[in-house]
PDB file of C-alpha atoms in Angstrom:
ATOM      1  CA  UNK A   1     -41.951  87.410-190.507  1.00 63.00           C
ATOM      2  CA  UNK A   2     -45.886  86.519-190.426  1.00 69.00           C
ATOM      3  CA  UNK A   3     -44.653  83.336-192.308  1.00 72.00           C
ATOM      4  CA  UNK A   4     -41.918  82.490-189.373  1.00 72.00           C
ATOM      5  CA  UNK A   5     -44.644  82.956-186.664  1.00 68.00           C
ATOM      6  CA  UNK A   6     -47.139  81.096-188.561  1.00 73.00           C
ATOM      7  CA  UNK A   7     -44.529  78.464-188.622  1.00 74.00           C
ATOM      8  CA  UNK A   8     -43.450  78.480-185.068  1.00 68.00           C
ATOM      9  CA  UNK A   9     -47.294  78.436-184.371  1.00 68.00           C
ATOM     10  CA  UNK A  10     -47.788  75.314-186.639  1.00 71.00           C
ATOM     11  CA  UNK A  11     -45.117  73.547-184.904  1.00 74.00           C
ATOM     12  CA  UNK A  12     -46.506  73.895-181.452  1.00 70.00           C
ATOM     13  CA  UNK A  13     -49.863  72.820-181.878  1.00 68.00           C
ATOM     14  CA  UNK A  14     -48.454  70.078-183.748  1.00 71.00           C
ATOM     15  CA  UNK A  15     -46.350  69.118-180.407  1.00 73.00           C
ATOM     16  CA  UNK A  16     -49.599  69.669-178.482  1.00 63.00           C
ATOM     17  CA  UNK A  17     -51.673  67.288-180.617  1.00 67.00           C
ATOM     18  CA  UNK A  18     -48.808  64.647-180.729  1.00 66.00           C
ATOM     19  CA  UNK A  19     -48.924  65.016-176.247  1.00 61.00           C
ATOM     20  CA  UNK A  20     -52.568  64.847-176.315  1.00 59.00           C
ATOM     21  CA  UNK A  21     -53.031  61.949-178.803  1.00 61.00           C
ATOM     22  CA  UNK A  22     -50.255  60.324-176.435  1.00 62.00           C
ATOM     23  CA  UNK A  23     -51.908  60.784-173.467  1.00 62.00           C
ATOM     24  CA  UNK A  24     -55.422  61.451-173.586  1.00 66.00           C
ATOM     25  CA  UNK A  25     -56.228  57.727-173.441  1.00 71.00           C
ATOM     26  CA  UNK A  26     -54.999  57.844-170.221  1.00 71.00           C
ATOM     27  CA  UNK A  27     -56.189  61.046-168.625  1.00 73.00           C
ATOM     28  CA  UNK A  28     -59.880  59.279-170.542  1.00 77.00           C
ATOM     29  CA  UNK A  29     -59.471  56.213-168.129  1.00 77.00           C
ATOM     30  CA  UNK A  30     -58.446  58.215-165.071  1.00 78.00           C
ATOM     31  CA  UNK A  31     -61.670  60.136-165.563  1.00 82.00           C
ATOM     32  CA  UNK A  32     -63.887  56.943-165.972  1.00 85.00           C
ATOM     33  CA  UNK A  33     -61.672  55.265-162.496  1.00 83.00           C
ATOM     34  CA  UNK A  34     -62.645  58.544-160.785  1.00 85.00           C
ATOM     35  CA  UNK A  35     -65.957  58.937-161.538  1.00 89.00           C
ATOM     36  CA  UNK A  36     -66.732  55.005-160.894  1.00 90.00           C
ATOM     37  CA  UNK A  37     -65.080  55.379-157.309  1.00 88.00           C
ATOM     38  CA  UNK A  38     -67.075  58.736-156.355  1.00 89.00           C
ATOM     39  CA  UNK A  39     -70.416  56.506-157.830  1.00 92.00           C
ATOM     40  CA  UNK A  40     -69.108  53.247-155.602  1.00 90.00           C
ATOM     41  CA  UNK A  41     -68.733  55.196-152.545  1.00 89.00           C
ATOM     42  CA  UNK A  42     -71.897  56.730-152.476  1.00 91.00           C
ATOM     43  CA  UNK A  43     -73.444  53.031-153.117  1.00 92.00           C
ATOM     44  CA  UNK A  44     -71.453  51.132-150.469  1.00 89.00           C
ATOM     45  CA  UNK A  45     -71.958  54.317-147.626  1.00 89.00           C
ATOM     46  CA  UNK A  46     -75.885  53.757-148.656  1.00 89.00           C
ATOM     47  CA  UNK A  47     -75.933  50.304-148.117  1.00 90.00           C
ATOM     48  CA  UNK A  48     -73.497  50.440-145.145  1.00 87.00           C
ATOM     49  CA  UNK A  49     -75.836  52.648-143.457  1.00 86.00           C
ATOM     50  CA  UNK A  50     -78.776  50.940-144.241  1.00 86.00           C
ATOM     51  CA  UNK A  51     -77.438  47.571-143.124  1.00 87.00           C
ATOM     52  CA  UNK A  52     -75.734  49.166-139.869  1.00 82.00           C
ATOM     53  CA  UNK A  53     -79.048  50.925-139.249  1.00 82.00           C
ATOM     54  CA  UNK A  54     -81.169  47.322-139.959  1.00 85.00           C
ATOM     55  CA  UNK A  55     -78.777  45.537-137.202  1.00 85.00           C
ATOM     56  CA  UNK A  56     -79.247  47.925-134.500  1.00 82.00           C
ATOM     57  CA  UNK A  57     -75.375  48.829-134.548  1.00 79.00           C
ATOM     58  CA  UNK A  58     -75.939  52.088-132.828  1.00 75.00           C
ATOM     59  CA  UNK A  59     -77.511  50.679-130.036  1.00 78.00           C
ATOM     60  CA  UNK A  60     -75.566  47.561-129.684  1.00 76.00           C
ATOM     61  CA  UNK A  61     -72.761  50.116-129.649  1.00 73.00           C
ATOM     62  CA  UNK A  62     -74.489  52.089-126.945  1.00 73.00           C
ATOM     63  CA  UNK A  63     -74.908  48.684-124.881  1.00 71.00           C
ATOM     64  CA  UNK A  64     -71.138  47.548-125.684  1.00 66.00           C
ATOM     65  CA  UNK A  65     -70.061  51.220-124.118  1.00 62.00           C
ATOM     66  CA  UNK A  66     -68.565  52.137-127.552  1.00 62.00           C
ATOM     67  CA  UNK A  67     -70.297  55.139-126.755  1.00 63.00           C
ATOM     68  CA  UNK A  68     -72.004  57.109-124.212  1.00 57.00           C
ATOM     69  CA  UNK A  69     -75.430  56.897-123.347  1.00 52.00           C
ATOM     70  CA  UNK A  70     -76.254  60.187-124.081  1.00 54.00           C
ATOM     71  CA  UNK A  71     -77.938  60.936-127.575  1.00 52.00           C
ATOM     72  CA  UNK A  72     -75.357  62.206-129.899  1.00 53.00           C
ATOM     73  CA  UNK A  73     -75.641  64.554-132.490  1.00 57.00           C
ATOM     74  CA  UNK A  74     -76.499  64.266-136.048  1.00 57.00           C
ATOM     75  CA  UNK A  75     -73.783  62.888-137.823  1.00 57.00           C
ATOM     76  CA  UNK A  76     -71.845  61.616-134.506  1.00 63.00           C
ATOM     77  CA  UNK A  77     -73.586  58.211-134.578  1.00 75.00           C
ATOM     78  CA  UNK A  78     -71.434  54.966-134.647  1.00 76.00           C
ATOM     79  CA  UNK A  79     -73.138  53.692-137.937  1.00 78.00           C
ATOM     80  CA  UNK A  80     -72.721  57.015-139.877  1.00 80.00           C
ATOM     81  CA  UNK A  81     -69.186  57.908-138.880  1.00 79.00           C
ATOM     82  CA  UNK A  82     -68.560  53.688-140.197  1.00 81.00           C
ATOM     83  CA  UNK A  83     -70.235  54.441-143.434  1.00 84.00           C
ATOM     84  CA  UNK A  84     -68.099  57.572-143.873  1.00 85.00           C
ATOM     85  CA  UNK A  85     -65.352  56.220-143.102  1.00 82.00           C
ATOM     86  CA  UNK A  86     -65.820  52.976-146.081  1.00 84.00           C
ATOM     87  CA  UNK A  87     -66.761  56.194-147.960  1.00 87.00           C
ATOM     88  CA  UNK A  88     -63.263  57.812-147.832  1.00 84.00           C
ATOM     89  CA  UNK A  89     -61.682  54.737-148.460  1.00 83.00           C
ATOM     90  CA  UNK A  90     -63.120  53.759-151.616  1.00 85.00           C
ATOM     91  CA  UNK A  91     -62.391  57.848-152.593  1.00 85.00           C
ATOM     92  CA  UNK A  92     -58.947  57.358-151.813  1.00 81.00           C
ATOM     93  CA  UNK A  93     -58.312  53.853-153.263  1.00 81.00           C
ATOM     94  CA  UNK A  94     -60.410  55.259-156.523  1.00 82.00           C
ATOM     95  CA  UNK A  95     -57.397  58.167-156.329  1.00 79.00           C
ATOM     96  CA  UNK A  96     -54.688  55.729-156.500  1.00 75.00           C
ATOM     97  CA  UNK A  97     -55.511  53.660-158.845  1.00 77.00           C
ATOM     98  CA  UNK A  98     -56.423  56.673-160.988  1.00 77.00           C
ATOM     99  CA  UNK A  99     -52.834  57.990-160.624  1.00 73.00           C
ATOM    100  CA  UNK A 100     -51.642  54.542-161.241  1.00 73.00           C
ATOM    101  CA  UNK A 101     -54.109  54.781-164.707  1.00 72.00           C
ATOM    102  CA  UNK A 102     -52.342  57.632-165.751  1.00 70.00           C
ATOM    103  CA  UNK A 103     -48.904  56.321-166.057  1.00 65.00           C
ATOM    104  CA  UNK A 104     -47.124  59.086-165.044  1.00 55.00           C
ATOM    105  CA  UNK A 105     -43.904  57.782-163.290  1.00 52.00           C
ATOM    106  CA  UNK A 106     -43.586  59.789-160.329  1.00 50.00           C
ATOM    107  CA  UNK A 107     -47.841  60.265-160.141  1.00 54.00           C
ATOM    108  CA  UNK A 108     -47.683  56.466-160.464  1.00 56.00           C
ATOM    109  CA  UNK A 109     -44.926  55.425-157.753  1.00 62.00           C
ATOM    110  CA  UNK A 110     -47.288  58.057-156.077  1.00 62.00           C
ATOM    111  CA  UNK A 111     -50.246  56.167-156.766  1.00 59.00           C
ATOM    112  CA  UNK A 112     -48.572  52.452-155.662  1.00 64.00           C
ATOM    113  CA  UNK A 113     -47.277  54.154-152.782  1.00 69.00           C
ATOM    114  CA  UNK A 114     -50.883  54.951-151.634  1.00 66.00           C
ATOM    115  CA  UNK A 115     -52.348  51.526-152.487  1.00 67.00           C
ATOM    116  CA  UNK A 116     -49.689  49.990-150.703  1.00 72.00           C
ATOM    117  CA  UNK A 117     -50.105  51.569-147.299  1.00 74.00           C
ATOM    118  CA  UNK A 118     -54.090  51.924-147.919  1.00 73.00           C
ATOM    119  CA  UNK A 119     -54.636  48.032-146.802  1.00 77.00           C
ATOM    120  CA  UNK A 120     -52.428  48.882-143.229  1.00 80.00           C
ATOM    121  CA  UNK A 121     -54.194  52.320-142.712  1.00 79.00           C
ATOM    122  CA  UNK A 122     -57.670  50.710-142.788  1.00 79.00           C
ATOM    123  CA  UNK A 123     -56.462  47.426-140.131  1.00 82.00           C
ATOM    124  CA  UNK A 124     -54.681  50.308-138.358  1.00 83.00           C
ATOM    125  CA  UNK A 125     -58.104  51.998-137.864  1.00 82.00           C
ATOM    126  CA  UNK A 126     -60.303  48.769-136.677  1.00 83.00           C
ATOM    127  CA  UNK A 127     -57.148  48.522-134.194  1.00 84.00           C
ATOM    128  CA  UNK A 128     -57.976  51.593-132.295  1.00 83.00           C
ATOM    129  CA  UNK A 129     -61.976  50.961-133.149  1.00 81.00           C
ATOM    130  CA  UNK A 130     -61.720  48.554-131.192  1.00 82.00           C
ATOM    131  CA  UNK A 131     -59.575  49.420-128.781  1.00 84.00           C
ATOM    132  CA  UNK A 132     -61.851  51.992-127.894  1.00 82.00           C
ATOM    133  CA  UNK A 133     -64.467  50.160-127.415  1.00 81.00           C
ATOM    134  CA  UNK A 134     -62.511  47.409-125.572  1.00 84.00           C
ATOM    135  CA  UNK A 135     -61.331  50.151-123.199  1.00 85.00           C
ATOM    136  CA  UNK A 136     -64.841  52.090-122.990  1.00 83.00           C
ATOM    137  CA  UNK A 137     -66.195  48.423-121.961  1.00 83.00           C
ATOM    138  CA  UNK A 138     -63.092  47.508-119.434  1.00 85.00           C
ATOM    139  CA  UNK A 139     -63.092  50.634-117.542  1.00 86.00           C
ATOM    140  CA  UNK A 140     -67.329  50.428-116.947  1.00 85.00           C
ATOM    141  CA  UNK A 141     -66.548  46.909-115.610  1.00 86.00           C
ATOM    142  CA  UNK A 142     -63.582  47.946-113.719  1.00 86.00           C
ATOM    143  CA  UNK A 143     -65.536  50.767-112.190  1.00 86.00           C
ATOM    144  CA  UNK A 144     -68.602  48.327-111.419  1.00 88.00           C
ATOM    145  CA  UNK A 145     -65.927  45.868-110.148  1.00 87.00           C
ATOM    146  CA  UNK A 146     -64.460  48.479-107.519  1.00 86.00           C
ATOM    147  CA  UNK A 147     -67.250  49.763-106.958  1.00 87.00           C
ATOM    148  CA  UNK A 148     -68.914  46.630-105.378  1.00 87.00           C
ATOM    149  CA  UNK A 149     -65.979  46.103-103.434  1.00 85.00           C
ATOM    150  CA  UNK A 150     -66.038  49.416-102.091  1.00 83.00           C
ATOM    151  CA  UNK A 151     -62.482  50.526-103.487  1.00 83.00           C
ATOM    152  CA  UNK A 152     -61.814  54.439-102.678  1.00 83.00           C
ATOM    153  CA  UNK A 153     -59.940  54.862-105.734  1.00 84.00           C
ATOM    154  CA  UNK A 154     -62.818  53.115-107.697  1.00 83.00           C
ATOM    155  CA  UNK A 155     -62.490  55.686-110.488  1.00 87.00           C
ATOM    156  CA  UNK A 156     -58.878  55.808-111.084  1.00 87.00           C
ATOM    157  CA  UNK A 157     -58.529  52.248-111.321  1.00 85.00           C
ATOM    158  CA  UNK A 158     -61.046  52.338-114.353  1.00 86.00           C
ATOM    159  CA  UNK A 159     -59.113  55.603-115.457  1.00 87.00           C
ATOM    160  CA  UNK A 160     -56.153  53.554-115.610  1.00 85.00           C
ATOM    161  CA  UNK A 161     -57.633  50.325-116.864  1.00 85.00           C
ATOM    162  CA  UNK A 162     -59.218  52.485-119.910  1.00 87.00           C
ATOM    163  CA  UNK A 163     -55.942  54.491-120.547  1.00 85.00           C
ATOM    164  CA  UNK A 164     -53.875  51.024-120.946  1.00 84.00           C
ATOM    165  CA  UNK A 165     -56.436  49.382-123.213  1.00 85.00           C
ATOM    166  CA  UNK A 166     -55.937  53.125-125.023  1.00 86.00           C
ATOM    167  CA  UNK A 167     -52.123  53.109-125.385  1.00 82.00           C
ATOM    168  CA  UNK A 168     -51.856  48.986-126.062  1.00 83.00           C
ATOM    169  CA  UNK A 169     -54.294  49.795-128.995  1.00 85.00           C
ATOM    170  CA  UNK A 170     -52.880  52.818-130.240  1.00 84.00           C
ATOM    171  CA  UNK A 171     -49.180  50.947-129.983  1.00 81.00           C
ATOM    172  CA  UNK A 172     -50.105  47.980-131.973  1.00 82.00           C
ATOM    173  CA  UNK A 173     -52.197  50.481-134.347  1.00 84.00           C
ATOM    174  CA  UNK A 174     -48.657  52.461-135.133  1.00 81.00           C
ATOM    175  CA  UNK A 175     -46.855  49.179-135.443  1.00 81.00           C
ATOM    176  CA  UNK A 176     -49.004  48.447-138.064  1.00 79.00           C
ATOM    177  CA  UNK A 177     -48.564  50.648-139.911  1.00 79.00           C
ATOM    178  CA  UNK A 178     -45.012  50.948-139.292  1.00 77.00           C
ATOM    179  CA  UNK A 179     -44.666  54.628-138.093  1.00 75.00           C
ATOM    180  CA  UNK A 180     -42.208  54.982-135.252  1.00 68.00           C
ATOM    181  CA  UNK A 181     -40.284  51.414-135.919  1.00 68.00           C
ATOM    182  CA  UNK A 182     -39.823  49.466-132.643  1.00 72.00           C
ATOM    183  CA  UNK A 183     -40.343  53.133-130.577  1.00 72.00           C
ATOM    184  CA  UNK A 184     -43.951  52.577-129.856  1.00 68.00           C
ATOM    185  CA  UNK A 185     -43.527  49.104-128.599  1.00 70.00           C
ATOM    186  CA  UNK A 186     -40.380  50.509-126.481  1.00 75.00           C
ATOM    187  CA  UNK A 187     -42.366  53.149-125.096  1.00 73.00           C
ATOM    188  CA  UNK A 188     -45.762  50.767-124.090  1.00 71.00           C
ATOM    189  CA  UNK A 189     -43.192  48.040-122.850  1.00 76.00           C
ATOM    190  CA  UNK A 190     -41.726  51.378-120.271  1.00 78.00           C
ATOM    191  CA  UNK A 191     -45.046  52.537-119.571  1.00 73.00           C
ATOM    192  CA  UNK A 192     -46.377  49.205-118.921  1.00 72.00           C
ATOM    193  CA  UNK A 193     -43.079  48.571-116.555  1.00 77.00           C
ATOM    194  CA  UNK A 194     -43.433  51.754-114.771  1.00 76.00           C
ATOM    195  CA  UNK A 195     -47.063  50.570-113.746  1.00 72.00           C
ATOM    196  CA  UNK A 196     -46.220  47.696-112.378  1.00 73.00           C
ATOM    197  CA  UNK A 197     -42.633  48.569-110.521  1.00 71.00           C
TER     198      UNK A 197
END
């Protein structure tokens, strides 16, 4: 019986050191592509934030109304949340291509799937960076605009100046990207109508 066991024992860790020798390679290079990403994000947020920090960006984005001109919080500035967000890109493109390393099939298709949409997430998000900016800046001048021409409704024109920009950006950003098909231009295109009729 001890024999049998011994035998059935034998046999397994000879199937385990046939999978390992088989993949370990891989699951070796995955490692090394996951490790090299985490290292490369933490260089290019360093040097983003240094270089944002070097131009001014916060305050030019202060002047360009990308954001208010109170003092924000620790962590809430325009140059920091920029170099997080090049941060969690470079994590997530380091993920994909590690799951592409691997060579799974259904990690890999995984993997592509990822690297594919990766390039139309990150446009997607300068769409609506900008955007809100763009709208931030349109509904100050709007509001100046009225203003000076003594318009009662002064501030809902700029509401609804800044609330187009928002929708027209957050439209083309889903279009993009290709959530929704033709439904968010559709539903702009009505909105847009029902503004002007």
């Amino acid at each position: 019986m001890w024999e049998r066991v011994r035998g059935v024992l034998d046999e397994a860790f000879a199937r385990l050191s046939a999978v390992l020798a088989a993949d370990l390679p891989g699951i070796v290079a995955m490692l090394i592509v996951v490790v090299s990403a985490i290292v490369a994000a933490f260089v290019i947020r360093a040097i983003l934030r240094a270089a944002l920090a070097r131009i001014g960006f916060d305050r030019r984005a202060r002047e360009w109304g990308m954001t208010s001109g109170r003092d924000l919080e620790p962590g809430h500035e325009p140059s920091v949340v920029v170099a997080k967000g090049a941060f969690w890109i470079v994590i997530v493109t380091g993920l994909a291509l590690a799951l592409e390393v691997l060579g799974a099939t259904t990690v890999s298709a995984f993997g592509l799937s990822i690297l594919v949409l990766l390039p139309h997430l990150v446009v997607a998000a300068i769409i609506l960076l900008v955007g809100f900016g763009l709208a931030r800046f349109l509904e100050r001048s709007a509001l100046i605009s009225a203003v000076n021409q003594q318009i009662r409704q002064a501030r809902l024109i700029a509401l609804a100046v800044k609330w187009l920009v928002l929708v027209l950006s957050a439209a083309m950003a889903l279009e993009h990207v290709g959530i929704g098909g033709p439904l968010p231009t559709i539903a702009f295109s009505i909105v847009v109508g029902g503004i002007v009729l």
